Structure formats: C-alpha cells, structure tokens
mmCIF file of C-alpha atoms and ligand atoms in Angstrom:
data_model
loop_
_atom_site.group_PDB
_atom_site.id
_atom_site.type_symbol
_atom_site.label_atom_id
_atom_site.label_comp_id
_atom_site.label_asym_id
_atom_site.label_seq_id
_atom_site.Cartn_x
_atom_site.Cartn_y
_atom_site.Cartn_z
ATOM 1 C CA UNK F 1 36.020 9.016 -4.847
ATOM 2 C CA UNK F 2 33.289 7.129 -3.019
ATOM 3 C CA UNK F 3 31.180 4.663 -4.908
ATOM 4 C CA UNK F 4 27.632 5.400 -6.044
ATOM 5 C CA UNK F 5 25.077 2.634 -5.699
ATOM 6 C CA UNK F 6 21.422 2.521 -6.709
ATOM 7 C CA UNK F 7 18.627 0.764 -4.791
ATOM 8 C CA UNK F 8 15.002 0.411 -5.826
ATOM 9 C CA UNK F 9 11.597 -0.454 -4.400
ATOM 10 C CA UNK F 10 8.372 -1.091 -6.357
ATOM 11 C CA UNK F 11 4.922 0.482 -6.074
ATOM 12 C CA UNK F 12 1.866 -1.744 -5.657
ATOM 13 C CA UNK F 13 -1.762 -2.157 -6.502
ATOM 14 C CA UNK F 14 -4.157 -3.589 -3.947
ATOM 15 C CA UNK F 15 -6.041 -6.389 -5.691
ATOM 16 C CA UNK F 16 -8.228 -7.584 -2.826
ATOM 17 C CA UNK F 17 -8.703 -6.339 0.720
ATOM 18 C CA UNK F 18 -8.917 -2.571 0.313
ATOM 19 C CA UNK F 19 -9.354 -0.852 3.709
ATOM 20 C CA UNK F 20 -8.694 -4.093 5.596
ATOM 21 C CA UNK F 21 -5.054 -3.825 6.693
ATOM 22 C CA UNK F 22 -5.470 -1.229 9.451
ATOM 23 C CA UNK F 23 -8.372 -3.335 10.784
ATOM 24 C CA UNK F 24 -6.012 -6.327 11.118
ATOM 25 C CA UNK F 25 -7.800 -8.272 8.363
ATOM 26 C CA UNK F 26 -6.266 -9.840 5.238
ATOM 27 C CA UNK F 27 -5.054 -8.128 2.050
ATOM 28 C CA UNK F 28 -3.768 -9.255 -1.350
ATOM 29 C CA UNK F 29 -1.448 -6.621 -2.833
ATOM 30 C CA UNK F 30 0.632 -7.009 -5.996
ATOM 31 C CA UNK F 31 3.952 -5.219 -6.437
ATOM 32 C CA UNK F 32 4.229 -3.638 -9.890
ATOM 33 C CA UNK F 33 7.053 -2.755 -12.241
ATOM 34 C CA UNK F 34 6.922 0.976 -11.462
ATOM 35 C CA UNK F 35 9.780 1.808 -9.133
ATOM 36 C CA UNK F 36 11.366 4.423 -6.950
ATOM 37 C CA UNK F 37 15.136 4.466 -7.238
ATOM 38 C CA UNK F 38 17.595 6.025 -4.812
ATOM 39 C CA UNK F 39 21.239 6.434 -5.745
ATOM 40 C CA UNK F 40 23.394 6.926 -2.676
ATOM 41 C CA UNK F 41 26.979 7.877 -2.145
ATOM 42 C CA UNK F 42 28.756 8.410 1.180
ATOM 43 C CA UNK F 43 29.922 11.987 1.631
ATOM 44 C CA UNK F 44 32.523 13.094 4.131
ATOM 45 C CA UNK F 45 30.104 15.153 6.197
ATOM 46 C CA UNK F 46 27.515 14.456 8.896
ATOM 47 C CA UNK F 47 24.755 15.556 6.541
ATOM 48 C CA UNK F 48 22.156 13.955 4.339
ATOM 49 C CA UNK F 49 21.902 15.839 1.041
ATOM 50 C CA UNK F 50 18.908 14.830 -1.038
ATOM 51 C CA UNK F 51 17.941 15.687 -4.586
ATOM 52 C CA UNK F 52 14.518 14.688 -5.888
ATOM 53 C CA UNK F 53 14.399 14.635 -9.675
ATOM 54 C CA UNK F 54 10.580 14.612 -9.944
ATOM 55 C CA UNK F 55 10.091 17.373 -7.367
ATOM 56 C CA UNK F 56 13.003 19.383 -8.795
ATOM 57 C CA UNK F 57 14.048 20.184 -5.211
ATOM 58 C CA UNK F 58 17.010 19.699 -2.870
ATOM 59 C CA UNK F 59 17.117 19.375 0.884
ATOM 60 C CA UNK F 60 19.946 18.902 3.399
ATOM 61 C CA UNK F 61 19.949 18.172 7.094
ATOM 62 C CA UNK F 62 22.382 17.215 9.846
ATOM 63 C CA UNK F 63 22.259 13.687 11.184
ATOM 64 C CA UNK F 64 21.642 13.834 14.923
ATOM 65 C CA UNK F 65 20.030 11.495 17.413
ATOM 66 C CA UNK F 66 17.276 14.010 18.123
ATOM 67 C CA UNK F 67 16.380 14.488 14.464
ATOM 68 C CA UNK F 68 12.828 15.737 13.905
ATOM 69 C CA UNK F 69 10.511 16.211 10.937
ATOM 70 C CA UNK F 70 10.813 19.359 8.806
ATOM 71 C CA UNK F 71 7.174 19.219 7.578
ATOM 72 C CA UNK F 72 8.208 18.986 3.949
ATOM 73 C CA UNK F 73 8.364 16.362 1.176
ATOM 74 C CA UNK F 74 11.706 15.076 2.443
ATOM 75 C CA UNK F 75 10.291 13.885 5.764
ATOM 76 C CA UNK F 76 10.260 10.298 4.427
ATOM 77 C CA UNK F 77 14.050 10.407 4.410
ATOM 78 C CA UNK F 78 14.171 11.827 7.926
ATOM 79 C CA UNK F 79 11.545 9.399 9.281
ATOM 80 C CA UNK F 80 13.604 6.316 8.363
ATOM 81 C CA UNK F 81 16.638 7.665 10.207
ATOM 82 C CA UNK F 82 14.452 8.618 13.179
ATOM 83 C CA UNK F 83 13.190 5.018 13.460
ATOM 84 C CA UNK F 84 16.697 3.609 13.238
ATOM 85 C CA UNK F 85 17.837 5.901 16.053
ATOM 86 C CA UNK F 86 14.750 5.196 18.161
ATOM 87 C CA UNK F 87 15.133 1.451 17.804
ATOM 88 C CA UNK F 88 18.865 1.691 18.601
ATOM 89 C CA UNK F 89 19.756 0.178 15.242
ATOM 90 C CA UNK F 90 22.216 2.964 14.449
ATOM 91 C CA UNK F 91 24.369 5.144 16.691
ATOM 92 C CA UNK F 92 26.425 7.399 14.504
ATOM 93 C CA UNK F 93 26.516 7.283 10.754
ATOM 94 C CA UNK F 94 28.355 9.096 8.028
ATOM 95 C CA UNK F 95 26.573 11.440 5.663
ATOM 96 C CA UNK F 96 25.137 10.462 2.291
ATOM 97 C CA UNK F 97 24.230 12.186 -0.946
ATOM 98 C CA UNK F 98 20.926 10.877 -2.312
ATOM 99 C CA UNK F 99 19.412 11.191 -5.745
ATOM 100 C CA UNK F 100 15.775 10.057 -5.933
ATOM 101 C CA UNK F 101 13.855 9.279 -9.127
ATOM 102 C CA UNK F 102 10.408 7.720 -9.250
ATOM 103 C CA UNK F 103 8.166 6.197 -11.886
ATOM 104 C CA UNK F 104 5.350 5.995 -9.326
ATOM 105 C CA UNK F 105 3.079 9.042 -9.483
ATOM 106 C CA UNK F 106 2.756 10.657 -6.012
ATOM 107 C CA UNK F 107 -0.585 10.542 -4.156
ATOM 108 C CA UNK F 108 -2.064 8.152 -6.701
ATOM 109 C CA UNK F 109 -2.863 5.035 -4.642
ATOM 110 C CA UNK F 110 0.186 3.187 -5.971
ATOM 111 C CA UNK F 111 2.175 3.407 -2.749
ATOM 112 C CA UNK F 112 4.774 5.982 -3.740
ATOM 113 C CA UNK F 113 5.442 6.827 -0.089
ATOM 114 C CA UNK F 114 6.165 3.252 1.041
ATOM 115 C CA UNK F 115 8.440 2.809 -2.000
ATOM 116 C CA UNK F 116 10.594 5.803 -0.965
ATOM 117 C CA UNK F 117 10.816 4.594 2.646
ATOM 118 C CA UNK F 118 11.617 1.021 1.632
ATOM 119 C CA UNK F 119 14.162 1.987 -1.062
ATOM 120 C CA UNK F 120 15.968 4.279 1.400
ATOM 121 C CA UNK F 121 16.056 1.710 4.208
ATOM 122 C CA UNK F 122 17.204 -0.961 1.734
ATOM 123 C CA UNK F 123 20.046 1.384 0.786
ATOM 124 C CA UNK F 124 21.006 2.060 4.422
ATOM 125 C CA UNK F 125 20.739 -1.630 5.248
ATOM 126 C CA UNK F 126 23.331 -2.453 2.616
ATOM 127 C CA UNK F 127 25.584 0.571 3.048
ATOM 128 C CA UNK F 128 25.752 0.271 6.851
ATOM 129 C CA UNK F 129 25.577 -3.542 6.925
ATOM 130 C CA UNK F 130 22.571 -3.489 9.286
ATOM 131 C CA UNK F 131 21.619 -7.105 8.392
ATOM 132 C CA UNK F 132 17.868 -6.431 8.380
ATOM 133 C CA UNK F 133 15.745 -8.897 6.439
ATOM 134 C CA UNK F 134 12.893 -7.851 4.140
ATOM 135 C CA UNK F 135 10.144 -8.197 6.732
ATOM 136 C CA UNK F 136 12.179 -6.230 9.277
ATOM 137 C CA UNK F 137 12.622 -3.514 6.655
ATOM 138 C CA UNK F 138 8.842 -3.503 6.061
ATOM 139 C CA UNK F 139 8.111 -3.347 9.808
ATOM 140 C CA UNK F 140 10.490 -0.413 10.367
ATOM 141 C CA UNK F 141 9.102 1.465 7.360
ATOM 142 C CA UNK F 142 5.596 0.935 8.720
ATOM 143 C CA UNK F 143 6.672 2.534 12.026
ATOM 144 C CA UNK F 144 8.177 5.427 10.046
ATOM 145 C CA UNK F 145 4.985 6.030 8.059
ATOM 146 C CA UNK F 146 2.418 5.296 10.744
ATOM 147 C CA UNK F 147 4.000 6.418 14.010
ATOM 148 C CA UNK F 148 6.461 9.075 12.869
ATOM 149 C CA UNK F 149 4.766 10.567 9.821
ATOM 150 C CA UNK F 150 1.329 10.039 11.406
ATOM 151 C CA UNK F 151 -0.413 8.390 8.432
ATOM 152 C CA UNK F 152 -3.273 6.105 9.515
ATOM 153 C CA UNK F 153 -2.128 3.351 7.126
ATOM 154 C CA UNK F 154 -1.832 -0.398 7.672
ATOM 155 C CA UNK F 155 1.153 -2.591 6.810
ATOM 156 C CA UNK F 156 0.181 -3.588 3.257
ATOM 157 C CA UNK F 157 2.264 -1.052 1.317
ATOM 158 C CA UNK F 158 5.542 -1.530 3.153
ATOM 159 C CA UNK F 159 5.297 -5.345 2.930
ATOM 160 C CA UNK F 160 4.379 -5.275 -0.745
ATOM 161 C CA UNK F 161 7.201 -2.903 -1.657
ATOM 162 C CA UNK F 162 9.813 -4.759 0.383
ATOM 163 C CA UNK F 163 8.847 -8.339 -0.521
ATOM 164 C CA UNK F 164 7.504 -7.907 -4.073
ATOM 165 C CA UNK F 165 5.244 -10.414 -5.885
ATOM 166 C CA UNK F 166 1.618 -11.243 -5.083
ATOM 167 C CA UNK F 167 0.754 -12.620 -1.672
ATOM 168 C CA UNK F 168 -1.932 -12.696 0.934
ATOM 169 C CA UNK F 169 -0.980 -10.951 4.152
ATOM 170 C CA UNK F 170 -2.932 -11.505 7.332
ATOM 171 C CA UNK F 171 -2.453 -8.199 9.130
ATOM 172 C CA UNK F 172 -3.300 -9.585 12.573
ATOM 173 C CA UNK F 173 0.232 -9.668 13.906
ATOM 174 C CA UNK F 174 3.147 -9.453 14.272
ATOM 175 C CA UNK F 175 4.127 -11.985 13.207
ATOM 176 C CA UNK F 176 2.057 -11.660 10.038
ATOM 177 C CA UNK F 177 1.040 -14.718 8.042
ATOM 178 C CA UNK F 178 2.090 -14.476 4.393
ATOM 179 C CA UNK F 179 1.178 -16.788 1.523
ATOM 180 C CA UNK F 180 3.022 -16.138 -1.743
ATOM 181 C CA UNK F 181 1.258 -16.788 -5.057
ATOM 182 C CA UNK F 182 3.099 -17.743 -8.205
ATOM 183 C CA UNK F 183 0.650 -16.472 -10.836
ATOM 184 C CA UNK F 184 1.989 -13.727 -13.106
ATOM 185 C CA UNK F 185 -1.540 -12.341 -13.370
ATOM 186 C CA UNK F 186 -1.004 -11.035 -16.884
ATOM 187 C CA UNK F 187 -3.324 -8.323 -18.113
ATOM 188 C CA UNK F 188 -3.108 -5.672 -15.406
ATOM 189 C CA UNK F 189 -3.837 -2.139 -16.602
ATOM 190 C CA UNK F 190 -3.662 0.905 -14.326
ATOM 191 C CA UNK F 191 -5.841 3.919 -15.072
ATOM 192 C CA UNK F 192 -4.695 7.107 -13.388
ATOM 193 C CA UNK F 193 -7.485 9.648 -12.881
ATOM 194 C CA UNK F 194 -4.685 12.214 -12.291
ATOM 195 C CA UNK F 195 -6.731 13.458 -9.322
ATOM 196 C CA UNK F 196 -4.327 13.724 -6.414
ATOM 197 C CA UNK F 197 -5.386 13.451 -2.795
ATOM 198 C CA UNK F 198 -3.950 12.755 0.619
ATOM 199 C CA UNK F 199 -4.641 9.152 1.663
ATOM 200 C CA UNK F 200 -4.855 10.144 5.300
ATOM 201 C CA UNK F 201 -8.279 11.750 4.984
ATOM 202 C CA UNK F 202 -10.335 8.667 3.946
ATOM 203 C CA UNK F 203 -8.171 6.446 6.150
ATOM 204 C CA UNK F 204 -8.750 8.472 9.313
ATOM 205 C CA UNK F 205 -12.492 8.856 8.771
ATOM 206 C CA UNK F 206 -13.171 5.219 7.881
ATOM 207 C CA UNK F 207 -10.987 3.816 10.632
ATOM 208 C CA UNK F 208 -12.805 5.803 13.286
ATOM 209 C CA UNK F 209 -16.314 4.988 11.973
ATOM 210 C CA UNK F 210 -15.567 1.272 11.668
ATOM 211 C CA UNK F 211 -13.866 0.927 15.028
ATOM 212 C CA UNK F 212 -16.644 2.862 16.785
ATOM 213 C CA UNK F 213 -19.255 0.657 15.085
ATOM 214 C CA UNK F 214 -17.547 -2.612 16.010
ATOM 215 C CA UNK F 215 -17.028 -1.486 19.612
ATOM 216 C CA UNK F 216 -20.797 -0.894 19.928
ATOM 217 C CA UNK F 217 -21.513 -4.361 18.471
ATOM 218 C CA UNK F 218 -19.009 -5.932 20.871
ATOM 219 C CA UNK F 219 -21.047 -4.566 23.776
ATOM 220 C CA UNK F 220 -23.879 -6.842 22.611
ATOM 221 C CA UNK F 221 -21.835 -10.045 22.606
ATOM 222 C CA UNK F 222 -18.539 -11.669 21.852
ATOM 223 C CA UNK F 223 -18.120 -10.471 18.267
ATOM 224 C CA UNK F 224 -14.961 -9.833 16.253
ATOM 225 C CA UNK F 225 -14.575 -8.126 12.891
ATOM 226 C CA UNK F 226 -12.610 -11.153 11.629
ATOM 227 C CA UNK F 227 -15.598 -13.453 12.021
ATOM 228 C CA UNK F 228 -18.702 -11.255 12.256
ATOM 229 C CA UNK F 229 -21.326 -12.443 9.749
ATOM 230 C CA UNK F 230 -23.362 -9.910 7.779
ATOM 231 C CA UNK F 231 -26.575 -11.482 9.163
ATOM 232 C CA UNK F 232 -25.393 -10.898 12.709
ATOM 233 C CA UNK F 233 -24.503 -7.337 11.832
ATOM 234 C CA UNK F 234 -28.039 -6.802 10.540
ATOM 235 C CA UNK F 235 -29.474 -8.127 13.839
ATOM 236 C CA UNK F 236 -27.609 -5.373 15.699
ATOM 237 C CA UNK F 237 -28.415 -2.620 13.236
ATOM 238 C CA UNK F 238 -30.362 -0.619 15.829
ATOM 239 C CA UNK F 239 -27.331 -0.324 18.093
ATOM 240 C CA UNK F 240 -25.213 1.525 15.531
ATOM 241 C CA UNK F 241 -25.721 4.516 13.243
ATOM 242 C CA UNK F 242 -26.737 4.009 9.613
ATOM 243 C CA UNK F 243 -23.313 5.233 8.546
ATOM 244 C CA UNK F 244 -21.512 2.762 10.810
ATOM 245 C CA UNK F 245 -23.757 -0.028 9.544
ATOM 246 C CA UNK F 246 -22.921 0.694 5.903
ATOM 247 C CA UNK F 247 -19.188 0.946 6.583
ATOM 248 C CA UNK F 248 -19.166 -2.296 8.583
ATOM 249 C CA UNK F 249 -21.178 -4.145 5.947
ATOM 250 C CA UNK F 250 -18.735 -2.906 3.288
ATOM 251 C CA UNK F 251 -15.727 -4.079 5.281
ATOM 252 C CA UNK F 252 -17.248 -7.502 6.035
ATOM 253 C CA UNK F 253 -18.204 -8.044 2.388
ATOM 254 C CA UNK F 254 -14.713 -7.072 1.184
ATOM 255 C CA UNK F 255 -13.276 -9.431 3.833
ATOM 256 C CA UNK F 256 -15.345 -12.282 2.361
ATOM 257 C CA UNK F 257 -14.436 -11.380 -1.234
ATOM 258 C CA UNK F 258 -10.752 -11.389 -0.246
ATOM 259 C CA UNK F 259 -11.088 -14.888 1.252
ATOM 260 C CA UNK F 260 -12.623 -16.142 -1.995
ATOM 261 C CA UNK F 261 -9.854 -14.560 -4.067
ATOM 262 C CA UNK F 262 -7.217 -16.293 -1.912
ATOM 263 C CA UNK F 263 -8.858 -19.684 -2.476
ATOM 264 C CA UNK F 264 -8.716 -19.071 -6.235
ATOM 265 C CA UNK F 265 -5.176 -17.673 -6.280
ATOM 266 C CA UNK F 266 -3.928 -20.633 -4.191
ATOM 267 C CA UNK F 267 -4.990 -23.157 -6.853
ATOM 268 C CA UNK F 268 -2.119 -25.031 -8.450
ATOM 269 C CA UNK F 269 -3.950 -25.414 -11.741
ATOM 270 C CA UNK F 270 -4.747 -22.385 -13.867
ATOM 271 C CA UNK F 271 -6.802 -19.728 -12.100
ATOM 272 C CA UNK F 272 -10.185 -18.619 -13.341
ATOM 273 C CA UNK F 273 -9.452 -15.047 -14.459
ATOM 274 C CA UNK F 274 -13.098 -14.294 -15.139
ATOM 275 C CA UNK F 275 -13.923 -15.139 -11.560
ATOM 276 C CA UNK F 276 -10.970 -13.151 -10.202
ATOM 277 C CA UNK F 277 -12.109 -10.208 -12.335
ATOM 278 C CA UNK F 278 -15.691 -10.441 -11.070
ATOM 279 C CA UNK F 279 -14.377 -10.339 -7.491
ATOM 280 C CA UNK F 280 -12.530 -7.085 -8.291
ATOM 281 C CA UNK F 281 -15.706 -5.457 -9.576
ATOM 282 C CA UNK F 282 -17.789 -6.738 -6.612
ATOM 283 C CA UNK F 283 -15.259 -5.140 -4.311
ATOM 284 C CA UNK F 284 -15.521 -1.856 -6.206
ATOM 285 C CA UNK F 285 -19.293 -1.828 -5.618
ATOM 286 C CA UNK F 286 -18.605 -2.013 -1.888
ATOM 287 C CA UNK F 287 -15.936 0.696 -2.035
ATOM 288 C CA UNK F 288 -18.303 2.956 -3.961
ATOM 289 C CA UNK F 289 -21.687 2.302 -2.355
ATOM 290 C CA UNK F 290 -20.815 1.317 1.214
ATOM 291 C CA UNK F 291 -17.391 2.709 2.111
ATOM 292 C CA UNK F 292 -17.982 5.802 -0.024
ATOM 293 C CA UNK F 293 -14.383 6.167 -1.226
ATOM 294 C CA UNK F 294 -14.927 6.189 -4.989
ATOM 295 C CA UNK F 295 -15.506 9.318 -7.071
ATOM 296 C CA UNK F 296 -17.246 9.734 -10.467
ATOM 297 C CA UNK F 297 -13.913 10.014 -12.316
ATOM 298 C CA UNK F 298 -12.796 6.610 -10.975
ATOM 299 C CA UNK F 299 -16.239 5.081 -11.623
ATOM 300 C CA UNK F 300 -16.008 6.275 -15.197
ATOM 301 C CA UNK F 301 -12.540 4.782 -15.783
ATOM 302 C CA UNK F 302 -13.847 1.488 -14.382
ATOM 303 C CA UNK F 303 -16.885 1.648 -16.631
ATOM 304 C CA UNK F 304 -14.932 2.242 -19.829
ATOM 305 C CA UNK F 305 -12.416 -0.480 -18.888
ATOM 306 C CA UNK F 306 -15.188 -3.047 -18.435
ATOM 307 C CA UNK F 307 -16.805 -1.986 -21.711
ATOM 308 C CA UNK F 308 -13.449 -2.362 -23.485
ATOM 309 C CA UNK F 309 -13.173 -5.977 -22.317
ATOM 310 C CA UNK F 310 -11.676 -5.931 -18.803
ATOM 311 C CA UNK F 311 -12.805 -8.891 -16.678
ATOM 312 C CA UNK F 312 -13.007 -6.677 -13.617
ATOM 313 C CA UNK F 313 -11.775 -3.406 -12.162
ATOM 314 C CA UNK F 314 -11.610 -1.447 -8.921
ATOM 315 C CA UNK F 315 -9.989 1.619 -7.451
ATOM 316 C CA UNK F 316 -6.655 1.006 -5.775
ATOM 317 C CA UNK F 317 -5.408 2.557 -2.522
ATOM 318 C CA UNK F 318 -7.360 4.672 -0.089
ATOM 319 C CA UNK F 319 -9.628 6.162 -2.787
ATOM 320 C CA UNK F 320 -11.192 9.602 -3.423
ATOM 321 C CA UNK F 321 -8.722 10.027 -6.301
ATOM 322 C CA UNK F 322 -5.689 8.266 -7.708
ATOM 323 C CA UNK F 323 -5.881 5.131 -9.823
ATOM 324 C CA UNK F 324 -7.976 2.161 -10.817
ATOM 325 C CA UNK F 325 -6.659 -1.304 -11.615
ATOM 326 C CA UNK F 326 -8.285 -3.430 -14.330
ATOM 327 C CA UNK F 327 -7.680 -7.096 -15.102
ATOM 328 C CA UNK F 328 -7.776 -7.465 -18.866
ATOM 329 C CA UNK F 329 -5.722 -10.400 -20.135
ATOM 330 C CA UNK F 330 -5.452 -10.187 -23.933
ATOM 331 C CA UNK F 331 -7.297 -6.849 -23.968
ATOM 332 C CA UNK F 332 -4.613 -4.659 -22.434
ATOM 333 C CA UNK F 333 -4.294 -2.349 -25.451
ATOM 334 C CA UNK F 334 -8.065 -1.907 -25.862
ATOM 335 C CA UNK F 335 -8.535 -1.116 -22.167
ATOM 336 C CA UNK F 336 -5.541 1.237 -22.129
ATOM 337 C CA UNK F 337 -6.868 3.185 -25.085
ATOM 338 C CA UNK F 338 -10.369 3.374 -23.548
ATOM 339 C CA UNK F 339 -8.844 4.788 -20.346
ATOM 340 C CA UNK F 340 -6.800 7.340 -22.290
ATOM 341 C CA UNK F 341 -9.831 8.408 -24.364
ATOM 342 C CA UNK F 342 -11.839 8.879 -21.149
ATOM 343 C CA UNK F 343 -9.294 11.404 -19.865
ATOM 344 C CA UNK F 344 -7.246 9.031 -17.712
ATOM 345 C CA UNK F 345 -3.658 7.960 -18.119
ATOM 346 C CA UNK F 346 -3.213 4.230 -18.770
ATOM 347 C CA UNK F 347 -0.207 2.156 -17.740
ATOM 348 C CA UNK F 348 -0.012 -1.506 -18.761
ATOM 349 C CA UNK F 349 1.937 -3.108 -15.951
ATOM 350 C CA UNK F 350 3.513 -6.367 -14.842
ATOM 351 C CA UNK F 351 4.090 -7.893 -11.433
ATOM 352 C CA UNK F 352 7.468 -7.130 -9.844
ATOM 353 C CA UNK F 353 8.644 -10.356 -8.216
ATOM 354 C CA UNK F 354 11.905 -8.961 -6.771
ATOM 355 C CA UNK F 355 10.703 -6.379 -4.278
ATOM 356 C CA UNK F 356 13.226 -3.904 -2.936
ATOM 357 C CA UNK F 357 16.763 -4.509 -4.118
ATOM 358 C CA UNK F 358 20.228 -3.289 -4.948
ATOM 359 C CA UNK F 359 20.357 -2.479 -8.650
ATOM 360 C CA UNK F 360 23.199 -3.857 -10.797
HETATM 361 C C1 GLA N 1 -3.555 3.371 1.841
HETATM 362 C C2 GLA N 1 -2.775 2.811 3.031
HETATM 363 C C3 GLA N 1 -2.841 1.287 3.063
HETATM 364 C C4 GLA N 1 -4.294 0.810 2.991
HETATM 365 C C5 GLA N 1 -5.013 1.473 1.812
HETATM 366 C C6 GLA N 1 -6.475 1.129 1.762
HETATM 367 O O1 GLA N 1 -2.946 3.037 0.645
HETATM 368 O O2 GLA N 1 -1.424 3.212 2.957
HETATM 369 O O3 GLA N 1 -2.196 0.796 4.211
HETATM 370 O O4 GLA N 1 -4.944 1.073 4.188
HETATM 371 O O5 GLA N 1 -4.891 2.883 1.850
HETATM 372 O O6 GLA N 1 -6.642 -0.215 1.469
#
C-alpha cells in the first residue's frame, strides 16, 4: 500500500493593484482561507489518474516527455508536468492518483486556477524531492498558466497562492521585490455574484489597449508606465485614442492608489482601516468607469456592502463577473447578510498566512 498525502494551496483576493501585474507594476494580493486540496498517492503505472470532486469527473493520461494539452478542465494538471519536462526538472516519474477538492469557486476572480497549479506542484515537489522553494514554485506555475495554457495573466495569483499572507509584489522582474505585511486585516467579506466568466477576455483586451497606448506615448518622449504622471498623459491625449486614454488613466490612478495603500500597510502602528477602505472604493471607480471591467451585478453588491457599513469595496480579479471584496471590520455579519439579500453569496474570510503546504 502506498501512502496518501494531501497538499493545499489558497485562493486570493486582490486588494490593490488590479490589472497591474501583467504591466509589470505593483500589486497587493491577500491569500484567503479558501483552499484547493490535492490528495496524491503513487500508483504503479506510468499514468496520472485524476478525480475532481467538484467537477464530478475523472481523467487519465500517460506521462511522456512530449505531453500535450487535452483542451479540457484537467489541462492544469498536464501543464505543470509539461513545464517540469521543458525545464529539465524531471526526467521520468512514476504515476500518481490524484483526488482534487476545492472550496474556491471556479471562474470567480479568487484564483482557483493558480491554486490548482500551485497545490499540484507543491505535491510533486515533496513527492519527488525536487527541492523547489516557494518562489520557484510560483514562477513555474506562472509559466504553466501563461505560456502553456495561454492565459494573459500576470504573476500575482501564483505568488499569492504559493507564499500566502499579504504582501506587495513589484512585478518588474524577475527577481520580484516582495514586502510582507503583518496585519491580519480583519473584516474581509467576499460577495460572489455567481456570474462566471473567463478571465482571459478582459485581460487580453486591456493588455493590448494599454500597451498600444503607452507605445504611442513613448514615441513622444522617454516615458514609462511606472512613472508616467496623469498630467503628462493628458498633454499627449491627442496622440492616442479616447479608449486608450481612459484605460491608461485608469491604470495610472490604480498604480498611485496601490502606492498609497503600501505606505499605510507598512506602518508599524495600527493601520487606518477607514483610509484603506476608501482606497478600495476609489480603485473600484477606476475599474468601473475607466477600465470598464465592472458589471451592474458587481456594482450592486458593492453598493449594498457600503450601505451595510463596509469601509470600502471593489471587484476582485479580472472583472466582468466573479466576486467583490469588502473591508468591514466589526460589520462582517451585516455586510454578509446585505450581500445575500441582494442575490449574491457572501463568504466571511480570513487571511491565510501559510500559503501552499503539505497538510497534516
Ligand atoms: C486575473 C489574472 C491576474 C491579474 C488579474 C487582474 O486574475 O490571473 O494575474 O492580472 O486578473 O488584476
């Protein structure tokens, strides 16, 4: 009898810096106590045999060096092995039986896909004694999601799920600069609109509009998205389309809001939660009015949360569906019941400080 072992990786909310990671700017994600768990057991074959409890489906495939995607929900499992082969981290491995369970709703902006990738690589890392550290695991999972699965994401989700906690991550790397924060940030309430979408759609569209816009501005002088001031952007308004202008202004404003949040979160004394909340809501205005990635259902959940006493709220993830995150210390129950009455599904959550790990 071979031994079964369970590994887990958390989902995340993005507090500050939405749509900044793939532009190499800075983000502040928070890992949350909703997890994906993978129980693995070596089998005596050369096959991976997966069972997904939530999908109610099974899938098996042979492990070979020229493994490819099957264009189904189990491609996350394949993609991790493909990266390990491509990077020459594994040569030949034995087969495994996998049982996957997840508390993270799929396609909801809570990083369910990164959690599967990271939990699986954490399992392989331990089972095959690969000696990868948590940032190496995040980097490899990013390659799996971005290069192999073809999602236009940045590195935020994989880092958050692997490392856990709340930190700022400067995505202009590698190496990436990380600053961990110690606050427990009590009072986080998720509101799921239950509208599912593929993150790739808003990501692909925004990325292309913003990069085209900034390239046109760069032709006018030595400007970078990291430092471009909104006044300077306005001066060059005639060189870009109205759409590019709005997207760039949204990104620059969110960049500045994120910087302010980091200054507050870095304080050793108690943080000003009202201020942190107001920065969430300011960011939402940009996501809604300038980046155009909110939808009325999310706006409504944000509205009712604020009315029920939240200090601030915003959508989380790529947008156009999925979840909102509200900061409501001491008002968690009120905000949760307002979200539920408005047709959403509320989850009062806590920060997960462990990140991906082997379960006891
Ligand atoms: C998705 C991506 C992330 C990030 C967000 C938007 O969740 O996976 O990398 O780009 O959208 O902030």
